[in-house]
Coordinates of C-alpha atoms in Angstrom, one line a residue:
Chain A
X5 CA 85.4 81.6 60.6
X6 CA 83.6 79.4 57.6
X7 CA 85.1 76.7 59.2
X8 CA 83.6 76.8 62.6
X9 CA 80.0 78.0 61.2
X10 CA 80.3 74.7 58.9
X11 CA 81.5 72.8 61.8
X12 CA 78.6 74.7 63.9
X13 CA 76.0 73.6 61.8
X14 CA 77.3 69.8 61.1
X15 CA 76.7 69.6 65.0
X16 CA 72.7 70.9 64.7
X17 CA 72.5 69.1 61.7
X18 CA 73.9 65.3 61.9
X19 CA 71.6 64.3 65.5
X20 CA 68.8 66.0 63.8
X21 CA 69.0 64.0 60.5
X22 CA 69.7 60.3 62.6
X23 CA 66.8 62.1 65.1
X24 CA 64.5 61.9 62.1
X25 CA 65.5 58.7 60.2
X26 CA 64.4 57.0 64.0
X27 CA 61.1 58.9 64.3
X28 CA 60.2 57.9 60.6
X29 CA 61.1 54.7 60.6
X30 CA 60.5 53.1 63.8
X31 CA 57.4 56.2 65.8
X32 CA 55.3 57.2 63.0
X33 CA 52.7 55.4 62.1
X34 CA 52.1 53.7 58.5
X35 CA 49.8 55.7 56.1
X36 CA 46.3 53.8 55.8
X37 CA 46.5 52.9 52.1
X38 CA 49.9 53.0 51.2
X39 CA 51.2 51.4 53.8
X40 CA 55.3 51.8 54.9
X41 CA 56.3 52.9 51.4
X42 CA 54.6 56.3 52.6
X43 CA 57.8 56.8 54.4
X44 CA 59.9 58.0 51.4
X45 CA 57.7 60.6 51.2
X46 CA 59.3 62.5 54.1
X47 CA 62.9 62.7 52.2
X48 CA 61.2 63.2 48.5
X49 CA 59.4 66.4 49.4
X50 CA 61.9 68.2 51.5
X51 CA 64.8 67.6 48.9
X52 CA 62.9 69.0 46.2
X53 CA 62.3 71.4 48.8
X54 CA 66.3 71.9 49.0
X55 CA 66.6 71.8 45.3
X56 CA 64.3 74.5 44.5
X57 CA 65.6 76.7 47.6
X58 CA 69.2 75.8 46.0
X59 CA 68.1 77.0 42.3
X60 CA 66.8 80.6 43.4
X61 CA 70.2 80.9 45.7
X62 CA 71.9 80.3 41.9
X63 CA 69.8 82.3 40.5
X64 CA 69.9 85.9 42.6
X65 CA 73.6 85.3 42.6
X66 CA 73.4 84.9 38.8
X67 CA 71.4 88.5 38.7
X68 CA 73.9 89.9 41.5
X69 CA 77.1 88.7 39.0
X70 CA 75.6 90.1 36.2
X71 CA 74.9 93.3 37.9
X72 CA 78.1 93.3 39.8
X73 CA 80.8 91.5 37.8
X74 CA 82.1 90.1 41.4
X75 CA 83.4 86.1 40.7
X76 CA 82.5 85.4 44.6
X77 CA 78.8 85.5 43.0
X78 CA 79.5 83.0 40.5
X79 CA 81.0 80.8 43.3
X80 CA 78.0 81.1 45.2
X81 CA 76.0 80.3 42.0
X82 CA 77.9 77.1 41.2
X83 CA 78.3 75.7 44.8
X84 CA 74.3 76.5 44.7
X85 CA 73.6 74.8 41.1
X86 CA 75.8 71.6 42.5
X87 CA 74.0 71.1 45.5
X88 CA 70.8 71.7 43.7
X89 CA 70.9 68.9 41.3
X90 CA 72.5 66.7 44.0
X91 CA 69.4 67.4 45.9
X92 CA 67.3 66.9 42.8
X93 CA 68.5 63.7 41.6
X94 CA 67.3 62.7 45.7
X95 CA 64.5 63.8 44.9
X96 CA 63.7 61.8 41.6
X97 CA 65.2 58.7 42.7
X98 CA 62.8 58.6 45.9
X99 CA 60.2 59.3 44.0
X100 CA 61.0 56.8 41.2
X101 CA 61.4 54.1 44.2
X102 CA 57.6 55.2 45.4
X103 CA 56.4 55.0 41.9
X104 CA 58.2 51.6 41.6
X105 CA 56.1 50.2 44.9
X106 CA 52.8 52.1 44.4
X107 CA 52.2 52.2 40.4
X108 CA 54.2 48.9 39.8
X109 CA 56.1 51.3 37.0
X110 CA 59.9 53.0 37.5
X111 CA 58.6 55.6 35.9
X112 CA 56.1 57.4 34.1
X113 CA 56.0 60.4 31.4
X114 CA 53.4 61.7 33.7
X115 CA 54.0 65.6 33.6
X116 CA 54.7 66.4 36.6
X117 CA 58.0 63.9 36.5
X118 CA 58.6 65.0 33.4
X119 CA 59.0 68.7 34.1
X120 CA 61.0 67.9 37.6
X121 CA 63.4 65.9 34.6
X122 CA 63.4 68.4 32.6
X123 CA 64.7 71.1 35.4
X124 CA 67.5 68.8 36.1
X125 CA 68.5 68.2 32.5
X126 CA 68.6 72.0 32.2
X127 CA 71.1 72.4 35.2
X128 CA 72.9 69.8 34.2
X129 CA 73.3 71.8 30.9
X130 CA 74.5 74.5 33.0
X131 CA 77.3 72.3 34.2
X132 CA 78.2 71.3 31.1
X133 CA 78.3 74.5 29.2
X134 CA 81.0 75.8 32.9
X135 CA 82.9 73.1 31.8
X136 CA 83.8 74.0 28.1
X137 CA 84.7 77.8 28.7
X138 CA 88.2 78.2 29.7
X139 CA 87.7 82.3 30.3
X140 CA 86.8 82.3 34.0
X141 CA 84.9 85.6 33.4
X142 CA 83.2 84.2 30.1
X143 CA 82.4 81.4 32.0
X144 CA 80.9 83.4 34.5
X145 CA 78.8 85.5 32.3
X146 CA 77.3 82.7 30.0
X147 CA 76.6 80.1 33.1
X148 CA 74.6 83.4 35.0
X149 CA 72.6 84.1 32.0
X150 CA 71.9 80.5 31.3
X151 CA 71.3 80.4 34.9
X152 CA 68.1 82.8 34.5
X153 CA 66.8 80.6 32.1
X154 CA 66.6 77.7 33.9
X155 CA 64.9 79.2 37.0
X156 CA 61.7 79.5 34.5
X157 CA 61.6 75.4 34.6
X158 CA 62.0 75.5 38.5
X159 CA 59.0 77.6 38.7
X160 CA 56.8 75.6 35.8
X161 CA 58.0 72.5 38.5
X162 CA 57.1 73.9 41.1
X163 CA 53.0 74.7 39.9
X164 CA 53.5 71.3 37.8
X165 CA 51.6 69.9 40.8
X166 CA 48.4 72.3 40.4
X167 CA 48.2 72.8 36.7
X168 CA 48.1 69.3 35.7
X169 CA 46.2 66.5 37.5
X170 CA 47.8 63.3 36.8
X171 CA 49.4 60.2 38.4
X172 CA 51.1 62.3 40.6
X173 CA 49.7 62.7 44.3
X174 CA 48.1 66.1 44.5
X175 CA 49.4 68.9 47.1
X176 CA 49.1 67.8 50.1
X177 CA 51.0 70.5 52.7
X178 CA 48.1 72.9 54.0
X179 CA 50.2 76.0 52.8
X180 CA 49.9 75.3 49.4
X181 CA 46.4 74.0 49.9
X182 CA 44.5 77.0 51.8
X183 CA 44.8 75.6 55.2
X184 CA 42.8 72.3 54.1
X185 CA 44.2 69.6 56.0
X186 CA 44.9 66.9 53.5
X187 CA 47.7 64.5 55.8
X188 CA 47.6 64.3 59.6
X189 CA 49.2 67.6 61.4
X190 CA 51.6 65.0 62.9
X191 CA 53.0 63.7 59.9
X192 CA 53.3 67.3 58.5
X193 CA 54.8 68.9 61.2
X194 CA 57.7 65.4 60.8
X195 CA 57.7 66.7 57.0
X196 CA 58.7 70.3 58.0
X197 CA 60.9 69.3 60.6
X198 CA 63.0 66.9 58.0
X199 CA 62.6 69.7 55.8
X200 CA 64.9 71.8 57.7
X201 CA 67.3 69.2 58.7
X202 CA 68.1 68.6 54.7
X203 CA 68.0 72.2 54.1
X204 CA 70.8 72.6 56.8
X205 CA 73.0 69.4 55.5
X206 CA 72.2 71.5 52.1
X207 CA 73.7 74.5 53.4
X208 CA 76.6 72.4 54.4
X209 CA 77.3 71.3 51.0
X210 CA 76.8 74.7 49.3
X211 CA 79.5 76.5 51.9
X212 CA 81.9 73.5 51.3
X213 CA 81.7 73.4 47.9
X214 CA 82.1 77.4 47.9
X215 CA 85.2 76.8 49.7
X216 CA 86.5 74.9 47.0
X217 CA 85.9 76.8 44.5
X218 CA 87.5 79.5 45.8
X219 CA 90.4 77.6 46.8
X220 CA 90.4 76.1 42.7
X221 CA 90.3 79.9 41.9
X222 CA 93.6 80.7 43.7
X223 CA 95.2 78.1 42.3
X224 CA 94.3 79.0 38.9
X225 CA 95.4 82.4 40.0
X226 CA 98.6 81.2 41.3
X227 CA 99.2 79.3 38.2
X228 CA 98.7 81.9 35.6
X229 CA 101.2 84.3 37.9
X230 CA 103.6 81.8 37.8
X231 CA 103.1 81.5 34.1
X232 CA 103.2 85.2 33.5
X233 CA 106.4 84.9 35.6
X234 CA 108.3 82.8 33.3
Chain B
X15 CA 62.9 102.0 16.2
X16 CA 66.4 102.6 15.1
X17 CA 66.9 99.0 17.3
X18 CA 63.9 96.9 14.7
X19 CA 65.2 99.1 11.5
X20 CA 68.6 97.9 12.3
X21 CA 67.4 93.7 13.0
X22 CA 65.5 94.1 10.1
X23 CA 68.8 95.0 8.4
X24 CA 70.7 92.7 10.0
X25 CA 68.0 90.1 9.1
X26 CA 68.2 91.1 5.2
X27 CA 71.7 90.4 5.5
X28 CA 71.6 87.3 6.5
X29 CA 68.7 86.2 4.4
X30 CA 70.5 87.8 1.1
X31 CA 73.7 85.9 2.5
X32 CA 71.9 82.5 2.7
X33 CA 70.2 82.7 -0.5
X34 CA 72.9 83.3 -2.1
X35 CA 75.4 80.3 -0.5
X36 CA 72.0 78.2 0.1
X37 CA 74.6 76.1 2.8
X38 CA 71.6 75.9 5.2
X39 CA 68.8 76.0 2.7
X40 CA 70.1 72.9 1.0
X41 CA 71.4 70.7 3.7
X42 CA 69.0 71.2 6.1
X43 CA 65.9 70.9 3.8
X44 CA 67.7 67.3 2.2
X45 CA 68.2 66.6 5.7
X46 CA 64.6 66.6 7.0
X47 CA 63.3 65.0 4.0
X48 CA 65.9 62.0 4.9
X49 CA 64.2 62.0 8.5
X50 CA 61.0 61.9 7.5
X51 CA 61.8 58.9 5.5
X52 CA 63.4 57.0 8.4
X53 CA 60.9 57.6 10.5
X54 CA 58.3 55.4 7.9
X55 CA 60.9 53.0 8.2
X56 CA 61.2 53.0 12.0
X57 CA 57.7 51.7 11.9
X58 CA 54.6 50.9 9.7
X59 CA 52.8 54.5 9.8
X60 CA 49.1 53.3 10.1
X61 CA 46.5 56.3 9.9
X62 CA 45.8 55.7 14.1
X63 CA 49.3 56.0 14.6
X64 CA 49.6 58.9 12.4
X65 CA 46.4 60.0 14.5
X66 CA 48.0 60.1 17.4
X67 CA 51.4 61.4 17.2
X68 CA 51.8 62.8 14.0
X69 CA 52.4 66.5 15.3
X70 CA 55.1 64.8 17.5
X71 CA 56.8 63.2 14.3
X72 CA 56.5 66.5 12.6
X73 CA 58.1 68.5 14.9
X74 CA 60.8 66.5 16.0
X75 CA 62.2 66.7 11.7
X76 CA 61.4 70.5 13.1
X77 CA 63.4 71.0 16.0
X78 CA 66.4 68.4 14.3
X79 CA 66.3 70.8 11.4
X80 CA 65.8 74.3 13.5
X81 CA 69.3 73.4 15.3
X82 CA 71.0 72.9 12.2
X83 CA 69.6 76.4 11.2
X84 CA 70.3 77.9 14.5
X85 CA 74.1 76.7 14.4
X86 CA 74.8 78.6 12.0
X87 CA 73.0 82.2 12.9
X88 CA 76.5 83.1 14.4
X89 CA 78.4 80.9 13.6
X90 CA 78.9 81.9 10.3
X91 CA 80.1 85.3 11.6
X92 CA 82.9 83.7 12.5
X93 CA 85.5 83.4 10.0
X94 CA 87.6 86.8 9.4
X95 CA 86.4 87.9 12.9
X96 CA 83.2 89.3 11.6
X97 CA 81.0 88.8 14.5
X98 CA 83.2 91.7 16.6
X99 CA 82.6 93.8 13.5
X100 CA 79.1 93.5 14.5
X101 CA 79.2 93.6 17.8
X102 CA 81.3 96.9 17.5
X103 CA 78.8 98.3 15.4
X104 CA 76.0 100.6 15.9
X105 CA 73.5 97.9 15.9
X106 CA 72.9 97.1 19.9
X107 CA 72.7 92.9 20.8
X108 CA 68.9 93.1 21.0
X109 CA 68.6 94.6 17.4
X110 CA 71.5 91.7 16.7
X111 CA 69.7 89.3 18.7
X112 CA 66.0 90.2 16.5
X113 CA 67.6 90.5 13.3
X114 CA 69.3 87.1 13.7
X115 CA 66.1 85.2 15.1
X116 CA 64.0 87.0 12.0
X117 CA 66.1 85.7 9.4
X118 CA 66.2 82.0 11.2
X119 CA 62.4 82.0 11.5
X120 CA 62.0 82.6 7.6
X121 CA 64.4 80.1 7.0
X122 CA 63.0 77.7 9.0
X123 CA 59.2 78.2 8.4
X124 CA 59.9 78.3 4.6
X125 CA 61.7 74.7 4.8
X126 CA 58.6 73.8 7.2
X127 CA 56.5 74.9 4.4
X128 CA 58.1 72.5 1.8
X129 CA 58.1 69.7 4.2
X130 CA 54.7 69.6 5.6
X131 CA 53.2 68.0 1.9
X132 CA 55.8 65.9 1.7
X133 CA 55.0 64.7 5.1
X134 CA 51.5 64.4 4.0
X135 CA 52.5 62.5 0.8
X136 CA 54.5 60.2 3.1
X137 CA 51.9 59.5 5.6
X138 CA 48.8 60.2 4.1
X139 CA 47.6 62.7 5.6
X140 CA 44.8 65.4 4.7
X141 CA 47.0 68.2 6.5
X142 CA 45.3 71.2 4.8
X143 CA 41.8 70.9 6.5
X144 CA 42.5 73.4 9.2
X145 CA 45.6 75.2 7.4
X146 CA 45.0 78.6 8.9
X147 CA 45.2 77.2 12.4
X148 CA 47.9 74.7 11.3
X149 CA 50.0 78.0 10.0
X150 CA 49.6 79.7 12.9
X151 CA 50.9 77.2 15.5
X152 CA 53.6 76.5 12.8
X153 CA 54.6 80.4 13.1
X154 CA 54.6 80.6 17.0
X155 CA 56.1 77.2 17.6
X156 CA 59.1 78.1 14.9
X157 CA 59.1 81.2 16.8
X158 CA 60.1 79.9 20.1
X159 CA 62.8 77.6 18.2
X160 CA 64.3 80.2 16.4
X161 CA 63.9 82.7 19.2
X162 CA 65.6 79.9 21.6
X163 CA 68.1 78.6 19.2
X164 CA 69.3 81.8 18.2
X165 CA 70.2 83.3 21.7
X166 CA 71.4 80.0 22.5
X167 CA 73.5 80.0 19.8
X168 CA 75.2 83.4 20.7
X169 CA 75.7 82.1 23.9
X170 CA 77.6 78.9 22.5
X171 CA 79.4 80.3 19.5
X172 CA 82.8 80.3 21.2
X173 CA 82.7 77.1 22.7
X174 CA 84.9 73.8 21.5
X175 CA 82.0 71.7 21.4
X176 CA 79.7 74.0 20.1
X177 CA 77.5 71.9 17.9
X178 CA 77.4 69.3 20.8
X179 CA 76.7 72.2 23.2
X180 CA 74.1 74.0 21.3
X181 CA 71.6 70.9 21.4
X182 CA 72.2 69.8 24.5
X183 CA 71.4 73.1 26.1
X184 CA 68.6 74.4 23.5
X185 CA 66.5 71.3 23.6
X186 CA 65.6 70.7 27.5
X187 CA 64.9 74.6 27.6
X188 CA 63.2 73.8 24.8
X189 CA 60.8 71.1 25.9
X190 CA 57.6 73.2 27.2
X191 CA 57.2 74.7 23.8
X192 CA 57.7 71.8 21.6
X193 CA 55.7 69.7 23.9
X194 CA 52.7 72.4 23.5
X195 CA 53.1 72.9 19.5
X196 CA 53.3 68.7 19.2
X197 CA 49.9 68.7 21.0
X198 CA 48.5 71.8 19.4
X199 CA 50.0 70.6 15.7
X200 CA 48.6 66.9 16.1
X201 CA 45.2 67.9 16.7
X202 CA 45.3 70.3 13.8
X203 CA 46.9 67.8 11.2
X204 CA 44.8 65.4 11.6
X205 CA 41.4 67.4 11.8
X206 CA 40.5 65.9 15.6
X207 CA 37.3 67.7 17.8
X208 CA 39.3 70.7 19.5
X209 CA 40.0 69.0 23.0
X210 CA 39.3 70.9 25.8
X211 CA 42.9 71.4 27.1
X212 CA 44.0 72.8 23.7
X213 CA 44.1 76.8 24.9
X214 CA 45.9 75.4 27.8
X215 CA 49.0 74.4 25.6
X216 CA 48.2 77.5 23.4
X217 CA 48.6 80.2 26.3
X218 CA 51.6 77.9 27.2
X219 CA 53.3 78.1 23.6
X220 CA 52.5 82.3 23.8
X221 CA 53.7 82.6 27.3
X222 CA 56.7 80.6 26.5
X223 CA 57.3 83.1 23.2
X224 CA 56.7 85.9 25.6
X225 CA 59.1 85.3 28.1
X226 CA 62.0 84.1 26.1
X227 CA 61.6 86.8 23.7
X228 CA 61.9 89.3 26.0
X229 CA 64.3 87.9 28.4
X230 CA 66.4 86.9 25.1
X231 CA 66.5 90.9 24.1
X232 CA 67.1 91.8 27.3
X233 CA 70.5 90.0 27.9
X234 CA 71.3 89.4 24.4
X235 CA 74.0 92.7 25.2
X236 CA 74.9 90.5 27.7
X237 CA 76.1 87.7 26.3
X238 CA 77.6 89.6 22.9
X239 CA 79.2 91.9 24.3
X240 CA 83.2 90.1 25.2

């Protein structure tokens, strides 16, 4: 049944995503002052999009394994975390390729690129502390509580862009600014529309990788029977 | 109040404990001392240097130190299994959890103490003209390292790699609140005008105590508890 909802939404998904890479690149129009780079901007925002969407999935299935002690949460929150950070590092590398065309600079310690950094440094910490606990249901525990941590960075990286007014390009998106109508409504609709295509190839990623960690589960299942067995 | 009678008991015991081994004491104190001397050597420490990232130099002996502290909160429990004695033992995590992050916060602001003159020695700096202030940020921002370290050590103590582990989880999580205290601590040091955004990094510092102190008592059970 995963199988054909996967398949299902590979289908909406793929002629959406090529759909959009031809409307951005060859029907919109270049931005007045940055000219083509502008372009970028429709992939940077709806992956960090993604990302974000991807952490709070990790982290209510963090709170549901605590609360529940059910390892099908922790798979969730894993295949979540993964996709997350994939997402992230998407979204830092576009941005760093922007910087790179409008500052002249790879990078700068500006906040708000420090703190979307700094949130993937944490999860990637999360990764890291999964892969030294050999007690799947230590592992479980530990990875959901560090799990609840983290979440606090996504949300400091998420206002980052209000608090502090920097190098960083302001909100622009009329739902985070009141209704004021910062880019063209053509151009933002194209941002929300590649926003859902990413968050349905994200989806994709998150319900195969949850396939394969169950599947690594009943192997290590099988493998400790066979050991007991012997 | 039987959970802060019992951290403040579990506290004394590790404070008599370390006074009496001085393990941490020692190394970690001989330790920052030996950083703060690298860093002169790193480069030539002129006062506008100093001026501007002094609290950033300070803090980073800090947070190098704090984890060697912090290592050690529970990880000393763990020869002759005496970490499930306490776990089994009346004491709940959170009075555990307090008690350890007390006794780590003395040790860590007392070695602070020590090395903020020698760091003024070093680098010439007048660091007592705002000491109440400069004592305060000192308390909140070893706070949210001992508070921080402390859990994170609980959650680490059982891992291969845990002094690898430790750092590499405690100091990204850690980042908000030594970024705010580095700010706060370098305009205090070096007797600057109060900039305008300095209660902007102090609310951050608080909230940051805030909401890892209570999120750290309220899964400490959690994470304890095998």
């Amino acid at each position: 049944m995963r199988r054909k909802i996967i398949l299902a939404l590979g289908v909406v998904a793929l002629p959406l995503l090529l759909r959009n890479l031809y409307v951005i690149m060859f029907l919109v129009p270049d931005e007045m002052e940055q000219g083509p780079i502008y372009r970028i901007f429709y992939y940077h925002l709806p992956a960090f999009f993604t990302a974000a969407l991807c952490y709070l999935t990790a982290l209510v299935a963090s709170v549901l394994y605590l609360a529940k002690k059910d390892q099908k949460y922790d798979a969730i929150a894993v295949s979540a975390t993964e996709t997350g950070l994939a997402f992230a590092a998407v979204n830092l590398i576009t941005g760093m390729i922007w910087g790179r065309i409008s500052w002249g600079i790879w990078w700068a310690w500006d906040p708000r690129l420090t703190w979307a950094l700094i949130c993937w440094l944490v999860y990637f910490g999360y990764l890291m502390l999964r892969s030294a606990i050999d007690d799947p249901t230590e592992r479980a525990k530990n990875s959901a509580v560090l799990s609840i941590f983290a979440s606090a960075s996504v949300a400091v990286t998420w206002k980052a862009i209000e608090w502090w007014r920097t190098q960083h390009p302001g909100p622009v998106l009329s739902i985070r600014t009141g209704g004021v109508q910062k880019i063209d409504p053509a151009m933002e609709q194209m941002l929300y529309v590649n926003t859902v295509a990413l968050l349905l190839l994200g989806l994709i990623f998150v319900l195969v990788r949850l396939r394969q960690e169950e599947v690594q589960r009943e192997i290590d299942a099988l493998r400790r029977y066979a050991h007991a067995m012997n | 109040m039987t959970t802060l009678r019992h951290a403040a008991t579990i506290a004394a015991k590790d404070l008599r404990s370390e006074f009496r081994t001085k393990e941490s004491i020692n190394s970690t104190l001989s330790f920052s001392v030996v950083i703060l001397l690298l860093f002169s050597f790193a480069f030539d420490p002129s006062p506008d240097m100093i001026a501007e990232f002094g609290g950033g130099l300070l803090w980073m002996v800090f947070a190098f130190a704090g984890a060697l502290i912090v290592n050690r909160s529970f990880a000393r429990e763990l020869p002759n299994d005496c970490i499930d004695v306490l776990v089994s033992s009346p004491a709940s995590g959170a009075a555990l959890f307090l008690g350890k992050a007390v006794a780590a916060f003395v040790l860590l602001f007392g070695i602070e103490c020590v090395c903020l003159p020698v760091f003024g020695v070093f680098y010439n700096i007048t660091w007592w003209r705002s000491i109440g202030g400069l004592l305060g940020v000192l308390a909140l921002g070893t706070w949210a390292l001992a508070c921080a370290g402390t859990f994170f050590s609980a959650l680490t103590v059982n891992l291969r790699l845990r002094e690898l582990m430790l750092p590499m989880l405690l100091y990204p999580m850690l980042i908000p609140a030594l970024l705010s205290v580095m700010m706060l601590t370098n305009t205090l040091l070096t007797g600057q005008a109060i900039p305008d955004d300095f209660t902007v990094w102090l609310r951050l510092l608080i909230g940051f105590n805030v909401m890892f102190t209570t999120l750290s008592v309220y899964l400490a059970e959690t994470v304890l508890v095998r």
